[in-house]
Coordinates of N, CA and C in Angstrom, one line a residue:
M1 N -32.6 -4.2 -17.8 CA -32.7 -5.5 -17.1 C -31.3 -5.8 -16.5
T2 N -31.2 -6.1 -15.2 CA -30.0 -6.4 -14.5 C -29.6 -7.8 -14.8
E3 N -28.4 -8.2 -14.5 CA -27.9 -9.6 -14.8 C -28.7 -10.6 -14.1
S4 N -29.2 -10.3 -12.9 CA -29.9 -11.4 -12.2 C -31.5 -11.4 -12.4
E5 N -32.0 -10.5 -13.2 CA -33.4 -10.4 -13.6 C -33.7 -11.5 -14.6
S6 N -35.0 -11.9 -14.6 CA -35.4 -13.0 -15.5 C -35.5 -12.4 -16.9
E7 N -35.2 -13.3 -17.9 CA -35.4 -13.0 -19.3 C -36.9 -13.3 -19.6
T8 N -37.4 -14.4 -19.0 CA -38.8 -14.7 -19.1 C -39.2 -14.9 -17.6
E9 N -40.5 -15.3 -17.5 CA -41.1 -15.4 -16.1 C -40.4 -16.6 -15.4
S10 N -39.9 -17.6 -16.2 CA -39.3 -18.8 -15.5 C -37.8 -18.9 -15.6
E11 N -37.2 -18.5 -16.7 CA -35.8 -18.5 -16.9 C -35.1 -17.5 -16.1
R12 N -33.9 -17.8 -15.6 CA -33.0 -16.8 -14.9 C -31.6 -16.8 -15.5
T13 N -31.2 -15.6 -15.9 CA -29.9 -15.5 -16.4 C -29.0 -14.7 -15.4
G14 N -27.8 -15.2 -15.2 CA -26.9 -14.5 -14.3 C -25.6 -15.2 -14.2
T15 N -24.9 -14.9 -13.1 CA -23.6 -15.5 -12.7 C -23.9 -16.4 -11.5
F16 N -23.5 -17.6 -11.6 CA -23.8 -18.6 -10.5 C -22.5 -19.2 -10.0
L17 N -22.4 -19.5 -8.7 CA -21.4 -20.3 -8.1 C -21.9 -21.7 -7.9
V18 N -21.1 -22.7 -8.3 CA -21.4 -24.1 -8.1 C -21.0 -24.4 -6.6
T19 N -22.0 -24.6 -5.8 CA -21.7 -24.8 -4.3 C -21.7 -26.3 -4.0
A20 N -22.3 -27.1 -4.8 CA -22.2 -28.6 -4.6 C -22.4 -29.2 -5.9
A21 N -21.7 -30.4 -6.1 CA -21.9 -31.1 -7.4 C -21.5 -32.5 -7.2
D22 N -22.2 -33.4 -7.8 CA -21.8 -34.8 -7.9 C -22.2 -35.3 -9.3
E23 N -22.1 -36.6 -9.6 CA -22.3 -37.1 -10.9 C -23.8 -36.8 -11.4
E24 N -24.7 -36.8 -10.4 CA -26.1 -36.7 -10.8 C -26.8 -35.4 -10.7
S25 N -26.3 -34.5 -9.9 CA -26.9 -33.2 -9.7 C -25.9 -32.1 -9.3
A26 N -26.3 -30.9 -9.2 CA -25.5 -29.8 -8.8 C -26.4 -28.7 -8.2
V27 N -25.7 -27.8 -7.4 CA -26.4 -26.7 -6.8 C -25.7 -25.4 -7.2
L28 N -26.5 -24.5 -7.8 CA -26.0 -23.2 -8.2 C -26.5 -22.1 -7.3
K29 N -25.7 -21.2 -7.0 CA -26.1 -20.0 -6.2 C -25.9 -18.8 -7.0
D30 N -26.9 -18.0 -7.2 CA -26.8 -16.7 -8.0 C -25.9 -15.8 -7.1
V31 N -24.8 -15.3 -7.7 CA -23.9 -14.5 -6.9 C -24.3 -13.1 -6.6
H32 N -25.4 -12.7 -7.3 CA -25.9 -11.3 -7.1 C -27.1 -11.4 -6.1
S33 N -28.0 -12.3 -6.3 CA -29.3 -12.3 -5.5 C -29.2 -13.3 -4.3
G34 N -28.3 -14.3 -4.4 CA -28.2 -15.3 -3.4 C -29.2 -16.4 -3.6
Q35 N -30.0 -16.4 -4.6 CA -31.0 -17.4 -4.8 C -30.3 -18.7 -5.2
V36 N -30.8 -19.8 -4.6 CA -30.2 -21.1 -4.9 C -31.0 -21.9 -5.8
H37 N -30.4 -22.6 -6.8 CA -31.0 -23.4 -7.8 C -30.5 -24.8 -7.7
A38 N -31.3 -25.8 -7.3 CA -30.9 -27.2 -7.3 C -31.2 -27.8 -8.7
L39 N -30.1 -28.2 -9.3 CA -30.2 -28.8 -10.7 C -30.6 -30.3 -10.6
S40 N -31.5 -30.7 -11.4 CA -32.0 -32.1 -11.4 C -31.0 -33.0 -12.1
S41 N -30.0 -32.4 -12.8 CA -28.9 -33.2 -13.4 C -27.7 -32.3 -13.4
N42 N -26.5 -33.0 -13.5 CA -25.3 -32.2 -13.6 C -24.8 -32.1 -15.0
P43 N -24.7 -30.9 -15.6 CA -24.3 -30.8 -17.0 C -22.8 -30.7 -17.1
G44 N -22.1 -31.2 -16.1 CA -20.6 -31.3 -16.2 C -19.9 -30.2 -15.4
V45 N -20.6 -29.6 -14.5 CA -20.0 -28.5 -13.6 C -19.4 -29.2 -12.3
S46 N -18.5 -28.5 -11.7 CA -17.9 -29.0 -10.4 C -17.8 -27.8 -9.4
E47 N -17.7 -28.2 -8.2 CA -17.6 -27.2 -7.1 C -16.5 -26.2 -7.4
D48 N -16.7 -25.0 -6.9 CA -15.7 -23.9 -7.0 C -15.7 -23.3 -8.5
E49 N -16.6 -23.7 -9.3 CA -16.7 -23.1 -10.6 C -17.7 -22.0 -10.6
A50 N -17.5 -21.0 -11.4 CA -18.4 -20.0 -11.7 C -19.0 -20.2 -13.1
V51 N -20.3 -19.9 -13.2 CA -21.0 -20.2 -14.5 C -21.8 -18.9 -14.8
R52 N -21.6 -18.3 -16.0 CA -22.5 -17.3 -16.5 C -23.4 -17.9 -17.5
G53 N -24.7 -17.9 -17.2 CA -25.6 -18.6 -18.1 C -27.0 -18.5 -17.6
T54 N -27.9 -19.4 -18.1 CA -29.3 -19.3 -17.9 C -29.8 -20.7 -17.3
V55 N -30.6 -20.6 -16.3 CA -31.3 -21.7 -15.7 C -32.8 -21.6 -15.9
A56 N -33.4 -22.8 -16.0 CA -34.9 -22.8 -16.3 C -35.4 -23.9 -15.4
P57 N -36.6 -23.7 -14.8 CA -37.2 -24.7 -14.0 C -37.7 -26.0 -14.8
D58 N -37.6 -27.1 -14.1 CA -38.1 -28.4 -14.6 C -39.6 -28.4 -14.5
P59 N -40.4 -28.6 -15.6 CA -41.8 -28.8 -15.5 C -42.1 -30.2 -15.0
P60 N -43.2 -30.5 -14.4 CA -44.3 -29.6 -14.2 C -44.3 -28.9 -12.9
M61 N -43.5 -29.4 -11.9 CA -43.5 -28.8 -10.5 C -42.7 -27.6 -10.4
N62 N -41.7 -27.4 -11.2 CA -40.8 -26.2 -11.2 C -40.1 -26.1 -9.8
V63 N -39.7 -27.2 -9.2 CA -38.9 -27.2 -8.0 C -37.5 -27.5 -8.2
S64 N -37.1 -28.1 -9.3 CA -35.7 -28.3 -9.7 C -35.4 -27.5 -11.0
W65 N -34.2 -27.4 -11.3 CA -33.8 -26.5 -12.4 C -32.8 -27.3 -13.4
Q66 N -32.7 -26.7 -14.6 CA -31.7 -27.2 -15.6 C -30.9 -26.0 -16.0
L67 N -29.6 -26.2 -16.2 CA -28.7 -25.2 -16.8 C -28.9 -25.3 -18.3
V68 N -29.7 -24.4 -18.9 CA -30.0 -24.5 -20.3 C -29.1 -23.7 -21.2
D69 N -28.3 -22.8 -20.7 CA -27.4 -22.1 -21.6 C -26.2 -21.7 -20.8
V70 N -25.0 -21.9 -21.3 CA -23.7 -21.5 -20.6 C -23.0 -20.5 -21.5
E71 N -22.9 -19.3 -21.1 CA -22.1 -18.3 -21.8 C -20.6 -18.4 -21.6
S72 N -20.3 -18.6 -20.3 CA -18.9 -18.9 -19.9 C -18.8 -19.6 -18.6
R73 N -17.7 -20.2 -18.3 CA -17.5 -20.8 -17.0 C -16.0 -20.8 -16.7
W74 N -15.7 -20.7 -15.4 CA -14.3 -20.7 -15.0 C -14.2 -21.2 -13.6
T75 N -13.0 -21.7 -13.2 CA -12.8 -22.2 -11.9 C -12.2 -21.1 -11.1
V76 N -12.6 -21.0 -9.8 CA -12.0 -20.0 -8.9 C -11.2 -20.7 -7.8
S77 N -10.0 -20.2 -7.6 CA -9.1 -20.8 -6.6 C -8.9 -19.8 -5.4
V78 N -8.7 -20.3 -4.3 CA -8.5 -19.5 -3.1 C -7.2 -20.0 -2.5
E79 N -6.2 -19.1 -2.3 CA -4.9 -19.5 -1.7 C -4.5 -18.5 -0.6
R80 N -3.8 -19.1 0.3 CA -3.1 -18.3 1.4 C -1.7 -18.1 0.9
S81 N -1.3 -16.9 0.6 CA 0.1 -16.7 0.1 C 1.1 -16.5 1.2
T82 N 2.3 -16.9 1.0 CA 3.4 -16.6 1.9 C 4.0 -15.2 1.8
E83 N 3.6 -14.5 0.7 CA 4.1 -13.2 0.4 C 3.4 -12.2 1.4
S84 N 4.1 -11.1 1.7 CA 3.6 -10.0 2.5 C 2.6 -9.2 1.7
P85 N 1.7 -8.4 2.3 CA 0.9 -7.5 1.6 C 1.8 -6.5 0.9
T86 N 1.3 -5.9 -0.2 CA 2.1 -4.9 -1.0 C 2.2 -3.6 -0.1
T87 N 3.2 -2.8 -0.6 CA 3.4 -1.5 0.1 C 2.1 -0.7 0.1
N88 N 1.3 -0.7 -1.0 CA 0.1 0.0 -1.0 C -0.9 -0.5 0.0
S89 N -1.0 -1.8 0.2 CA -1.9 -2.4 1.2 C -1.5 -2.1 2.6
R90 N -0.2 -2.1 2.8 CA 0.3 -1.7 4.2 C 0.0 -0.3 4.5
D91 N 0.2 0.6 3.5 CA -0.1 2.0 3.6 C -1.6 2.3 3.9
I92 N -2.5 1.5 3.2 CA -3.9 1.6 3.5 C -4.3 1.2 4.9
A93 N -3.7 0.1 5.3 CA -3.9 -0.4 6.7 C -3.4 0.6 7.8
A94 N -2.3 1.2 7.5 CA -1.7 2.1 8.5 C -2.6 3.3 8.7
D95 N -3.4 3.7 7.7 CA -4.2 4.9 7.8 C -5.6 4.6 8.4
N96 N -5.9 3.3 8.7 CA -7.2 2.9 9.2 C -7.2 2.3 10.6
P97 N -8.2 2.5 11.4 CA -8.2 1.8 12.7 C -8.5 0.3 12.6
D98 N -8.1 -0.4 13.6 CA -8.3 -1.9 13.6 C -9.8 -2.2 13.4
G99 N -10.0 -3.2 12.6 CA -11.3 -3.7 12.3 C -11.9 -3.0 11.0
E100 N -11.2 -2.0 10.5 CA -11.6 -1.3 9.3 C -11.3 -2.0 8.1
L101 N -12.3 -2.2 7.1 CA -12.0 -2.8 5.9 C -12.1 -1.7 4.8
V102 N -11.1 -1.7 3.9 CA -11.1 -0.8 2.8 C -11.0 -1.6 1.5
R103 N -11.9 -1.3 0.6 CA -12.0 -1.9 -0.7 C -11.4 -1.0 -1.8
E104 N -10.5 -1.5 -2.6 CA -9.9 -0.7 -3.6 C -9.8 -1.5 -4.9
E105 N -10.2 -0.8 -6.0 CA -10.1 -1.5 -7.3 C -8.6 -1.8 -7.6
R106 N -8.4 -2.9 -8.3 CA -7.1 -3.2 -8.8 C -6.9 -2.5 -10.2
A107 N -5.7 -2.3 -10.5 CA -5.4 -1.8 -11.9 C -5.8 -3.0 -12.8
G108 N -6.7 -2.7 -13.7 CA -7.3 -3.8 -14.6 C -8.5 -4.4 -14.0
T109 N -8.5 -5.6 -13.7 CA -9.7 -6.3 -13.2 C -9.5 -6.8 -11.7
G110 N -10.6 -6.7 -11.0 CA -10.6 -7.2 -9.6 C -10.6 -6.1 -8.5
E111 N -10.4 -6.6 -7.3 CA -10.3 -5.7 -6.1 C -9.3 -6.2 -5.1
I112 N -9.0 -5.3 -4.2 CA -8.2 -5.6 -3.1 C -8.9 -5.2 -1.9
H113 N -9.1 -6.1 -0.9 CA -9.8 -5.7 0.4 C -8.7 -5.8 1.4
V114 N -8.5 -4.6 2.1 CA -7.4 -4.5 3.1 C -8.1 -4.3 4.5
L115 N -7.7 -5.2 5.4 CA -8.3 -5.2 6.7 C -7.2 -4.9 7.7
S116 N -7.4 -3.9 8.6 CA -6.5 -3.6 9.7 C -6.9 -4.3 10.9
V117 N -6.0 -5.1 11.5 CA -6.3 -5.9 12.7 C -5.2 -5.7 13.8
P118 N -5.5 -6.0 15.0 CA -4.5 -6.0 16.0 C -3.4 -7.0 15.6
D119 N -2.2 -6.7 15.9 CA -1.1 -7.6 15.5 C -1.3 -9.1 15.9
D120 N -1.7 -9.2 17.2 CA -1.9 -10.6 17.7 C -3.1 -11.3 17.2
M121 N -3.9 -10.6 16.4 CA -5.2 -11.2 15.9 C -5.1 -11.5 14.4
T122 N -3.9 -11.3 13.8 CA -3.7 -11.4 12.3 C -4.0 -12.8 11.8
E123 N -3.4 -13.9 12.5 CA -3.7 -15.2 12.0 C -5.1 -15.6 12.2
Q124 N -5.8 -15.2 13.3 CA -7.2 -15.5 13.5 C -8.0 -14.9 12.4
A125 N -7.7 -13.6 12.0 CA -8.4 -12.9 11.0 C -8.3 -13.7 9.6
V126 N -7.1 -14.1 9.3 CA -6.9 -14.9 8.1 C -7.7 -16.2 8.1
D127 N -7.6 -16.9 9.2 CA -8.4 -18.1 9.4 C -9.9 -17.9 9.2
D128 N -10.4 -16.8 9.8 CA -11.8 -16.4 9.7 C -12.2 -16.2 8.2
I129 N -11.3 -15.4 7.5 CA -11.6 -15.1 6.1 C -11.6 -16.4 5.3
L130 N -10.7 -17.3 5.5 CA -10.6 -18.6 4.8 C -11.8 -19.5 5.1
D131 N -12.3 -19.4 6.3 CA -13.5 -20.1 6.7 C -14.8 -19.7 5.9
D132 N -14.8 -18.5 5.4 CA -15.9 -18.1 4.5 C -15.6 -18.3 3.1
R133 N -15.3 -19.6 2.7 CA -14.9 -19.9 1.4 C -16.0 -19.6 0.4
E134 N -17.2 -19.9 0.7 CA -18.3 -19.6 -0.3 C -18.4 -18.1 -0.5
G135 N -18.2 -17.3 0.5 CA -18.2 -15.8 0.4 C -17.1 -15.3 -0.5
L136 N -15.9 -15.9 -0.3 CA -14.8 -15.5 -1.2 C -15.0 -15.9 -2.6
L137 N -15.5 -17.1 -2.8 CA -15.8 -17.6 -4.2 C -16.9 -16.7 -4.9
S138 N -17.9 -16.4 -4.1 CA -19.0 -15.6 -4.7 C -18.6 -14.2 -5.1
R139 N -17.8 -13.6 -4.2 CA -17.2 -12.3 -4.6 C -16.4 -12.4 -5.8
A140 N -15.5 -13.4 -5.9 CA -14.7 -13.6 -7.1 C -15.5 -13.7 -8.3
A141 N -16.6 -14.5 -8.3 CA -17.4 -14.7 -9.4 C -18.1 -13.3 -9.8
R142 N -18.6 -12.6 -8.8 CA -19.2 -11.3 -9.1 C -18.2 -10.3 -9.7
L143 N -17.0 -10.4 -9.3 CA -15.9 -9.5 -9.9 C -15.3 -10.1 -11.2
D144 N -15.8 -11.2 -11.6 CA -15.4 -11.8 -12.9 C -13.9 -12.2 -12.8
V145 N -13.4 -12.7 -11.7 CA -12.0 -13.1 -11.6 C -11.9 -14.6 -11.2
N146 N -10.7 -15.2 -11.3 CA -10.6 -16.6 -11.1 C -9.7 -16.9 -10.0
R147 N -9.2 -15.9 -9.2 CA -8.2 -16.2 -8.2 C -8.4 -15.3 -7.0
V148 N -8.4 -15.9 -5.8 CA -8.4 -15.1 -4.6 C -7.1 -15.4 -3.8
E149 N -6.4 -14.4 -3.5 CA -5.1 -14.6 -2.8 C -5.1 -13.8 -1.5
I150 N -4.8 -14.4 -0.4 CA -4.8 -13.8 0.9 C -3.3 -13.6 1.4
R151 N -2.9 -12.4 1.6 CA -1.6 -12.1 2.1 C -1.8 -11.4 3.5
S152 N -0.8 -11.7 4.3 CA -0.9 -11.0 5.7 C 0.5 -10.8 6.2
Q153 N 0.5 -9.9 7.2 CA 1.7 -9.6 8.1 C 1.0 -9.1 9.3
P154 N 1.7 -9.1 10.5 CA 1.1 -8.6 11.7 C 0.4 -7.2 11.5
G155 N -0.9 -7.2 11.8 CA -1.7 -6.0 11.7 C -2.4 -5.7 10.3
V156 N -2.1 -6.5 9.3 CA -2.6 -6.3 8.0 C -3.0 -7.6 7.3
V157 N -4.2 -7.6 6.7 CA -4.6 -8.7 5.9 C -5.1 -8.1 4.6
A158 N -4.6 -8.6 3.5 CA -5.0 -8.2 2.2 C -5.6 -9.4 1.4
V159 N -6.9 -9.2 1.0 CA -7.5 -10.2 0.2 C -7.6 -9.7 -1.3
R160 N -6.9 -10.4 -2.1 CA -6.7 -9.9 -3.5 C -7.6 -10.7 -4.5
Y161 N -8.5 -10.1 -5.1 CA -9.4 -10.8 -6.1 C -8.8 -10.4 -7.5
M162 N -8.2 -11.5 -8.2 CA -7.4 -11.2 -9.4 C -7.8 -12.1 -10.5
P163 N -7.6 -11.7 -11.8 CA -7.9 -12.5 -12.9 C -6.9 -13.7 -13.0

């Protein structure tokens, strides 16, 4: 059974990103399947948190959900760093044509995504990456990390998913 498969016909166990939350409710998105679960109450979660746990539908209509078990939860942050990409990231970018994305595992936990871009498009590429905040947070949750750091210099953008 994979992480996003059901344990029972109605319960779903997996890793979820909290995409919206207020005092009364929350919305969880399964980071593997993309399925969205609107919770009928908020069990204390907040936006930008990742939750590994189990949701179950509210009877009798089964249109809203409850978070019935939490194995772990953590906050994910996204930051634009003032530091330059590492030598390794610059070397990867130098070997690839503009527009090419290379994914590389980090030593330990996480990944580094290196994007080669035209020098004059670097800032726009960073802005576009930051505009996809939910995508960044979902990937971080899938990778079981709590920090996303974006480094750049003309022609190179490195997105680092780190513990």
